[in-house]
Structures are given as C-alpha cells and as structure tokens.
Short mmCIF file of C-alpha atoms in Angstrom, two decimals:
data_model
loop_
_atom_site.label_atom_id
_atom_site.label_comp_id
_atom_site.label_asym_id
_atom_site.label_seq_id
_atom_site.Cartn_x
_atom_site.Cartn_y
_atom_site.Cartn_z
CA MET A 1 -17.05 -1.44 12.40
CA TRP A 2 -14.85 1.17 11.12
CA ILE A 3 -12.37 -1.63 12.30
CA VAL A 4 -13.76 -4.01 9.64
CA GLU A 5 -14.00 -1.37 6.91
CA SER A 6 -10.33 -0.54 7.24
CA THR A 7 -9.62 -4.31 7.05
CA ARG A 8 -11.31 -4.67 4.07
CA ASN A 9 -10.31 -1.30 2.59
CA ASP A 10 -6.36 -2.73 3.14
CA ASN A 11 -7.22 -6.17 1.53
CA LYS A 12 -8.52 -4.58 -1.62
CA VAL A 13 -5.64 -2.12 -2.17
CA ASP A 14 -2.85 -4.47 -1.09
CA VAL A 15 -2.16 -5.71 -4.86
CA TYR A 16 -1.49 -1.82 -5.73
CA ARG A 17 0.92 -1.04 -2.69
CA LYS A 18 2.79 -4.03 -3.27
CA MET A 19 4.11 -2.25 -6.74
CA ILE A 20 5.85 0.54 -4.96
CA TRP A 21 5.82 -0.06 -1.23
CA PRO A 22 8.79 -2.37 -1.96
CA GLU A 23 11.16 0.54 -3.50
CA VAL A 24 10.89 2.70 -0.24
CA SER A 25 14.35 3.10 1.38
CA GLY A 26 16.61 5.36 3.90
CA ASN A 27 15.11 7.48 6.48
CA VAL A 28 11.55 7.38 6.07
CA LEU A 29 8.35 9.34 6.82
CA GLU A 30 4.91 8.12 6.88
CA LEU A 31 1.50 10.15 6.95
CA GLY A 32 -1.50 9.18 8.33
CA PRO A 33 -0.48 5.15 8.75
CA GLY A 34 -3.75 4.06 10.49
CA PHE A 35 -3.12 0.96 11.91
CA ALA A 36 0.33 0.50 9.27
CA ALA A 37 -0.92 -2.69 7.96
CA SER A 38 0.96 -1.90 5.22
CA LEU A 39 4.84 -2.64 6.87
CA LYS A 40 4.72 -5.98 5.66
CA PHE A 41 5.09 -4.86 2.22
CA LEU A 42 8.32 -2.83 2.78
CA ALA A 43 11.91 -4.78 2.13
CA HIS A 44 12.36 -7.20 4.69
CA ALA A 45 15.30 -9.83 5.45
CA THR A 46 15.78 -12.55 7.69
CA THR A 47 17.88 -11.34 10.52
CA SER A 48 20.90 -13.09 12.53
CA ASP A 49 17.94 -14.60 15.23
CA GLY A 50 16.55 -16.15 12.36
CA SER A 51 13.70 -13.61 12.00
CA PHE A 52 11.78 -12.23 9.34
CA HIS A 53 11.67 -8.82 9.76
CA VAL A 54 12.03 -5.30 8.00
CA ASP A 55 15.70 -5.11 6.08
CA PRO A 56 17.63 -2.55 8.12
CA ASN A 57 20.11 -2.46 4.97
CA VAL A 58 17.62 -1.09 3.35
CA ILE A 59 15.35 0.90 5.81
CA LYS A 60 17.85 3.13 8.12
CA SER A 61 14.81 4.86 10.00
CA TYR A 62 10.91 5.36 10.21
CA THR A 63 8.66 7.88 11.61
CA VAL A 64 5.14 7.96 11.53
CA LEU A 65 2.73 10.92 11.76
CA GLU A 66 -0.57 9.84 12.77
CA PRO A 67 -3.40 12.19 14.15
CA ASN A 68 -5.24 10.01 15.90
CA PRO A 69 -4.31 8.10 19.17
CA PHE A 70 -6.96 5.15 18.68
CA MET A 71 -4.88 3.68 16.14
CA TYR A 72 -1.78 3.62 18.63
CA SER A 73 -1.98 0.33 19.98
CA ARG A 74 -2.62 -1.66 16.69
CA LEU A 75 -0.28 0.66 14.91
CA GLN A 76 2.64 -0.30 17.42
CA GLY A 77 1.83 -3.92 17.76
CA ASN A 78 2.18 -4.29 13.67
CA ALA A 79 5.88 -2.05 13.69
CA GLU A 80 7.09 -4.42 16.53
CA ALA A 81 5.44 -7.52 14.55
CA ASN A 82 7.70 -6.31 11.74
CA GLY A 83 10.83 -5.86 13.36
CA PHE A 84 10.62 -2.42 14.48
CA ASN A 85 11.70 -0.74 17.75
CA VAL A 86 8.79 1.45 18.83
CA SER A 87 9.03 4.79 20.98
CA TYR A 88 6.68 7.49 21.21
CA ASP A 89 7.13 11.28 20.96
CA ARG A 90 6.31 12.43 23.96
CA LEU A 91 6.35 16.49 23.06
CA SER A 92 3.77 15.30 20.72
CA TYR A 93 2.24 12.73 22.54
CA PRO A 94 2.25 12.95 26.31
CA GLY A 95 -0.03 10.22 27.19
CA GLU A 96 1.10 7.89 29.20
CA LYS A 97 -0.57 4.69 28.81
CA MET A 98 1.10 4.06 25.47
CA GLN A 99 5.10 2.89 26.13
CA ASN A 100 7.40 0.88 24.28
CA THR A 101 6.91 -2.78 24.53
CA ALA A 102 10.50 -4.09 23.04
CA LEU A 103 13.80 -3.44 24.67
CA PRO A 104 16.28 -1.48 22.82
CA ASN A 105 18.27 -3.24 20.17
CA PRO A 106 21.02 -1.43 17.97
CA ASN A 107 20.12 -3.92 15.15
CA MET A 108 16.55 -3.05 14.88
CA VAL A 109 15.10 -0.12 13.12
CA PRO A 110 14.05 2.55 14.95
CA PHE A 111 10.51 3.64 14.77
CA LYS A 112 8.64 6.69 16.08
CA ILE A 113 5.18 7.18 16.39
CA VAL A 114 4.51 11.12 16.67
CA ARG A 115 1.14 13.11 16.75
CA GLY A 116 0.13 15.23 14.26
CA THR A 117 -0.44 16.38 10.77
CA LEU A 118 1.04 18.64 7.46
CA ASP A 119 -1.98 20.33 7.32
CA ASP A 120 0.25 23.79 8.56
CA ALA A 121 3.49 24.26 7.61
CA ASN A 122 3.92 26.06 10.70
CA ASP A 123 2.44 23.32 13.09
CA ILE A 124 4.80 20.78 11.74
CA PRO A 125 6.15 18.52 14.96
CA GLU A 126 9.54 19.18 16.25
CA ALA A 127 10.12 15.35 16.02
CA VAL A 128 9.49 15.10 12.38
CA LEU A 129 11.71 18.22 11.50
CA ALA A 130 14.07 16.82 13.79
CA GLN A 131 14.61 13.70 11.48
CA ALA A 132 14.32 15.47 7.90
CA PRO A 133 15.04 15.46 5.33
CA PHE A 134 13.84 12.19 4.51
CA ASP A 135 14.71 9.91 1.56
CA SER A 136 11.14 8.59 1.48
CA ILE A 137 7.62 9.85 2.35
CA LEU A 138 4.52 7.68 1.91
CA THR A 139 0.65 8.41 2.08
CA SER A 140 -2.07 5.94 1.97
CA PHE A 141 -5.73 7.37 1.89
CA SER A 142 -4.20 11.01 3.70
CA LEU A 143 -4.40 13.47 1.09
CA CYS A 144 -8.16 12.60 0.56
CA THR A 145 -8.36 13.68 4.33
CA VAL A 146 -6.09 16.92 4.70
CA ARG A 147 -7.84 20.19 4.59
CA ASN A 148 -5.57 21.60 1.91
CA PRO A 149 -3.91 18.99 -0.13
CA GLU A 150 -1.74 21.73 -1.89
CA THR A 151 -0.30 22.69 1.29
CA ALA A 152 0.45 19.59 2.56
CA LEU A 153 2.15 18.58 -0.45
CA ARG A 154 4.37 21.49 -0.10
CA ASN A 155 5.10 20.46 3.26
CA ILE A 156 5.99 16.56 1.91
CA GLN A 157 8.22 18.32 -0.59
CA GLY A 158 10.16 20.67 2.09
CA LEU A 159 10.39 17.42 4.22
CA LEU A 160 11.90 15.10 1.43
CA LYS A 161 15.90 15.57 0.50
CA PRO A 162 16.47 16.65 -2.96
CA GLY A 163 15.98 13.82 -5.39
CA GLY A 164 14.11 12.11 -2.24
CA THR A 165 10.83 9.74 -3.58
CA PHE A 166 7.32 10.79 -2.44
CA TYR A 167 4.70 7.42 -2.87
CA PHE A 168 1.87 7.65 -2.42
CA ILE A 169 -2.09 5.50 -3.24
CA GLU A 170 -4.80 7.74 -3.09
CA HIS A 171 -8.84 7.58 -3.32
CA VAL A 172 -9.67 9.74 -6.25
CA ARG A 173 -12.68 11.03 -8.02
CA GLN A 174 -13.97 8.81 -11.20
CA PRO A 175 -11.65 9.12 -13.85
CA ASP A 176 -12.68 9.68 -17.41
CA PRO A 177 -11.92 5.93 -18.55
CA ARG A 178 -9.97 7.96 -21.25
CA ASP A 179 -7.18 9.40 -19.06
CA PRO A 180 -4.04 7.47 -20.07
CA THR A 181 -3.05 7.11 -16.49
CA VAL A 182 -5.72 4.28 -16.21
CA VAL A 183 -4.65 0.92 -16.29
CA GLU A 184 -7.77 -0.97 -14.97
CA ASP A 185 -10.94 -0.10 -16.16
CA ASN A 186 -14.51 -1.33 -14.35
CA GLY A 187 -16.57 -0.22 -17.30
CA VAL A 188 -18.65 1.87 -15.33
CA ASP A 189 -20.18 5.51 -15.83
CA ALA A 190 -17.48 7.39 -15.16
CA VAL A 191 -19.70 10.84 -15.15
CA PHE A 192 -22.45 9.03 -12.90
CA TRP A 193 -20.10 7.52 -10.32
CA GLY A 194 -18.27 11.06 -10.34
CA LYS A 195 -21.82 12.98 -9.73
CA VAL A 196 -22.42 10.40 -7.00
CA GLN A 197 -19.16 10.75 -5.28
CA ASP A 198 -19.94 14.38 -5.41
CA TRP A 199 -23.20 14.15 -3.80
CA ILE A 200 -21.92 11.99 -0.86
CA THR A 201 -18.68 13.90 -0.17
CA PRO A 202 -20.34 16.57 2.59
CA VAL A 203 -21.87 13.33 4.63
CA TRP A 204 -18.55 10.72 4.07
CA ARG A 205 -16.06 13.50 5.30
CA ILE A 206 -17.88 13.15 8.79
CA VAL A 207 -18.02 9.54 9.06
CA GLY A 208 -14.96 9.04 6.84
CA HIS A 209 -12.68 11.34 9.41
CA GLY A 210 -12.56 13.71 6.64
CA CYS A 211 -12.07 11.90 3.63
CA HIS A 212 -12.98 13.43 0.20
CA VAL A 213 -13.98 10.90 -2.21
CA ASN A 214 -14.20 13.15 -5.04
CA ARG A 215 -10.35 14.69 -4.66
CA GLN A 216 -8.37 14.33 -7.90
CA SER A 217 -5.47 13.60 -5.73
CA GLY A 218 -3.41 11.73 -8.32
CA LEU A 219 -3.44 14.99 -10.58
CA ILE A 220 -3.26 17.22 -7.93
CA VAL A 221 0.43 15.76 -7.03
CA ALA A 222 1.28 15.87 -10.82
CA LYS A 223 0.00 19.14 -11.13
CA ILE A 224 1.97 21.13 -7.71
CA GLY A 225 5.35 21.16 -9.55
CA GLY A 226 8.46 20.81 -7.99
CA TRP A 227 8.90 17.54 -9.37
CA LYS A 228 11.80 16.31 -11.40
CA ALA A 229 9.36 13.11 -12.48
CA VAL A 230 6.01 11.85 -11.57
CA ASP A 231 4.51 8.40 -12.54
CA TYR A 232 0.90 7.26 -11.15
CA LYS A 233 -1.65 4.97 -12.16
CA SER A 234 -5.63 5.08 -11.96
CA VAL A 235 -7.50 1.85 -11.40
CA ARG A 236 -11.49 1.46 -11.40
CA PRO A 237 -11.49 -2.08 -10.44
CA VAL A 238 -14.41 -4.20 -10.65
CA ILE A 239 -14.90 -5.12 -6.83
CA ASP A 240 -18.05 -3.68 -5.08
CA LEU A 241 -20.24 -0.98 -4.68
CA GLN A 242 -17.16 0.85 -2.70
CA SER A 243 -15.05 0.03 -5.48
CA ARG A 244 -17.17 2.40 -7.89
CA ILE A 245 -17.49 5.14 -5.05
CA MET A 246 -13.45 5.00 -4.44
CA PRO A 247 -11.32 4.25 -7.28
CA LEU A 248 -7.60 4.60 -6.52
CA SER A 249 -4.37 6.08 -7.60
CA PHE A 250 -1.17 5.46 -7.01
CA GLY A 251 2.13 5.79 -7.74
CA LYS A 252 5.50 8.43 -7.18
CA ALA A 253 6.58 11.75 -7.32
CA VAL A 254 10.54 12.75 -7.12
CA LYS A 255 11.58 15.98 -5.82
CA ALA A 256 13.81 17.90 -8.17
CA ASP A 257 17.20 18.33 -7.44
CA GLY A 258 17.44 22.13 -6.88
CA LEU A 259 15.40 22.21 -4.06
CA ASN A 260 16.27 21.69 -0.33
CA HIS A 261 14.44 20.62 2.41
CA SER A 262 14.07 24.09 3.83
CA GLU A 263 12.19 25.73 0.95
#
C-alpha cells in the first residue's frame, strides 16, 4: 500500500518538479529520495553509446542520504536506469545484500547511497561530509518528516557551498489563498482544511514515516536566514482529498556568499 501511495504522490507532483529539477547541477546531495523516481527530471543527454542518461557535463556526482533501507533496491534500480554508477557507503550501511550491479565506468556519474539524516549536526555521516561542499541540495517531502526543520536547514546550509542552491518540494499546511506565494488555488476553505491537518498530524506522523502535514515548510525556509535569495511557490491543486490535506510548496533558496560550508 505504501508503494502505491508513494507512486501516486510522485505522479501528482511531477509537474512541479519539472519546473526546478532540470536546474540541478554540479556536486549534488539529495535528502530522503525514497525510490528516487524524480531522477528522470535531472538534465539528461544522449551518451556516446546512444543511451539517454543523466548528463555528466551537468551532474558531476550524486549522493543520496536515505534513512530507510527498504528503499534501497528500487532506489538503486532507478539510479542505474538513469545512467548512474551506484555504490553504497559501507560505514553507514554495512549490509551485505546490497551491491553494485553496474561495472565501474569513468563515463558514468558516481552515485553513492548513504544511510542517515540531517537531524543532528553532530551525526552527519562521514561520507556526506567528505563530499561537501555541494553545489545543489534537494529535498522532496523530507522537511515534513525531520524532527526539527530549522536544524535540518542549518545543516543543509552548512553543506552547501557559498552561492549553492537548495531545491525543495514539500507538503505544507494549507496556505491562505491571499498569500502571494499561492499560484494555484483550489478554492477550498483554508482555515477548515488547516484544522483538519492539525487534527490528523499526530496519527499521520505514525503511519506516514514522521510526516507533519501541517508544517509550514516553505515559510520556514524563507525565514531561517542565511540565504541571498529565496523563491518559492505554493499550490492548492484540485485533484482529490489527499491534495486538500497535502498542498505543496516548491522552490529554491540560494546560500549567501559570505557563508562557507564549515559554518
């Protein structure tokens, strides 16, 4: 059931991912990628062998930080289908079942799967720290699950290079339709559905892998400081009941030039 819901969710939000994911470049970190179905929206190109894979001239390396090993098999498969050369960080995940299926190829973009989160600045896996600073960091429905979004965002800023970009798409509390960030409005009562989100969040956190559907993630990103630019949109799409409970914010934030990745 969870796999079905995850796929349905991906299908609903793909239209918004397409607006920002193609901009991702350089040394990349993705947090909580799940099955990584969104890899197909990265910059792709036809390679020398005629295959259509992620463009190594745009994406130089890709690290994913995923806490749930249940995701790894399909995550690896999606990465390889997009032309990545997959490896596992054995320090954070010493499991013997998972292994590379692609032969090492210098023309393929390296892709490392690391187990962990950014909930604690003192517990960031060494494999992630060793790759920092990153040009691009991505989250899809990850800020809604972390224990403390402000802490996670500070860690994201610490891992970004000055001028690096944080791309995000997140579930949020129903925004007021008068909010200037709202670009798509379903016309439902924001106050009522916001209260519904408040009511269901304690239960949804248990069944939804920690997801807080009433968290104002876009606003939290904008208010935390440390950015030289923040641009995000909020959408209240007219699709189904789930969309009323889980409207979205998506966009990007560019790290201030005066901060380095050790701060």
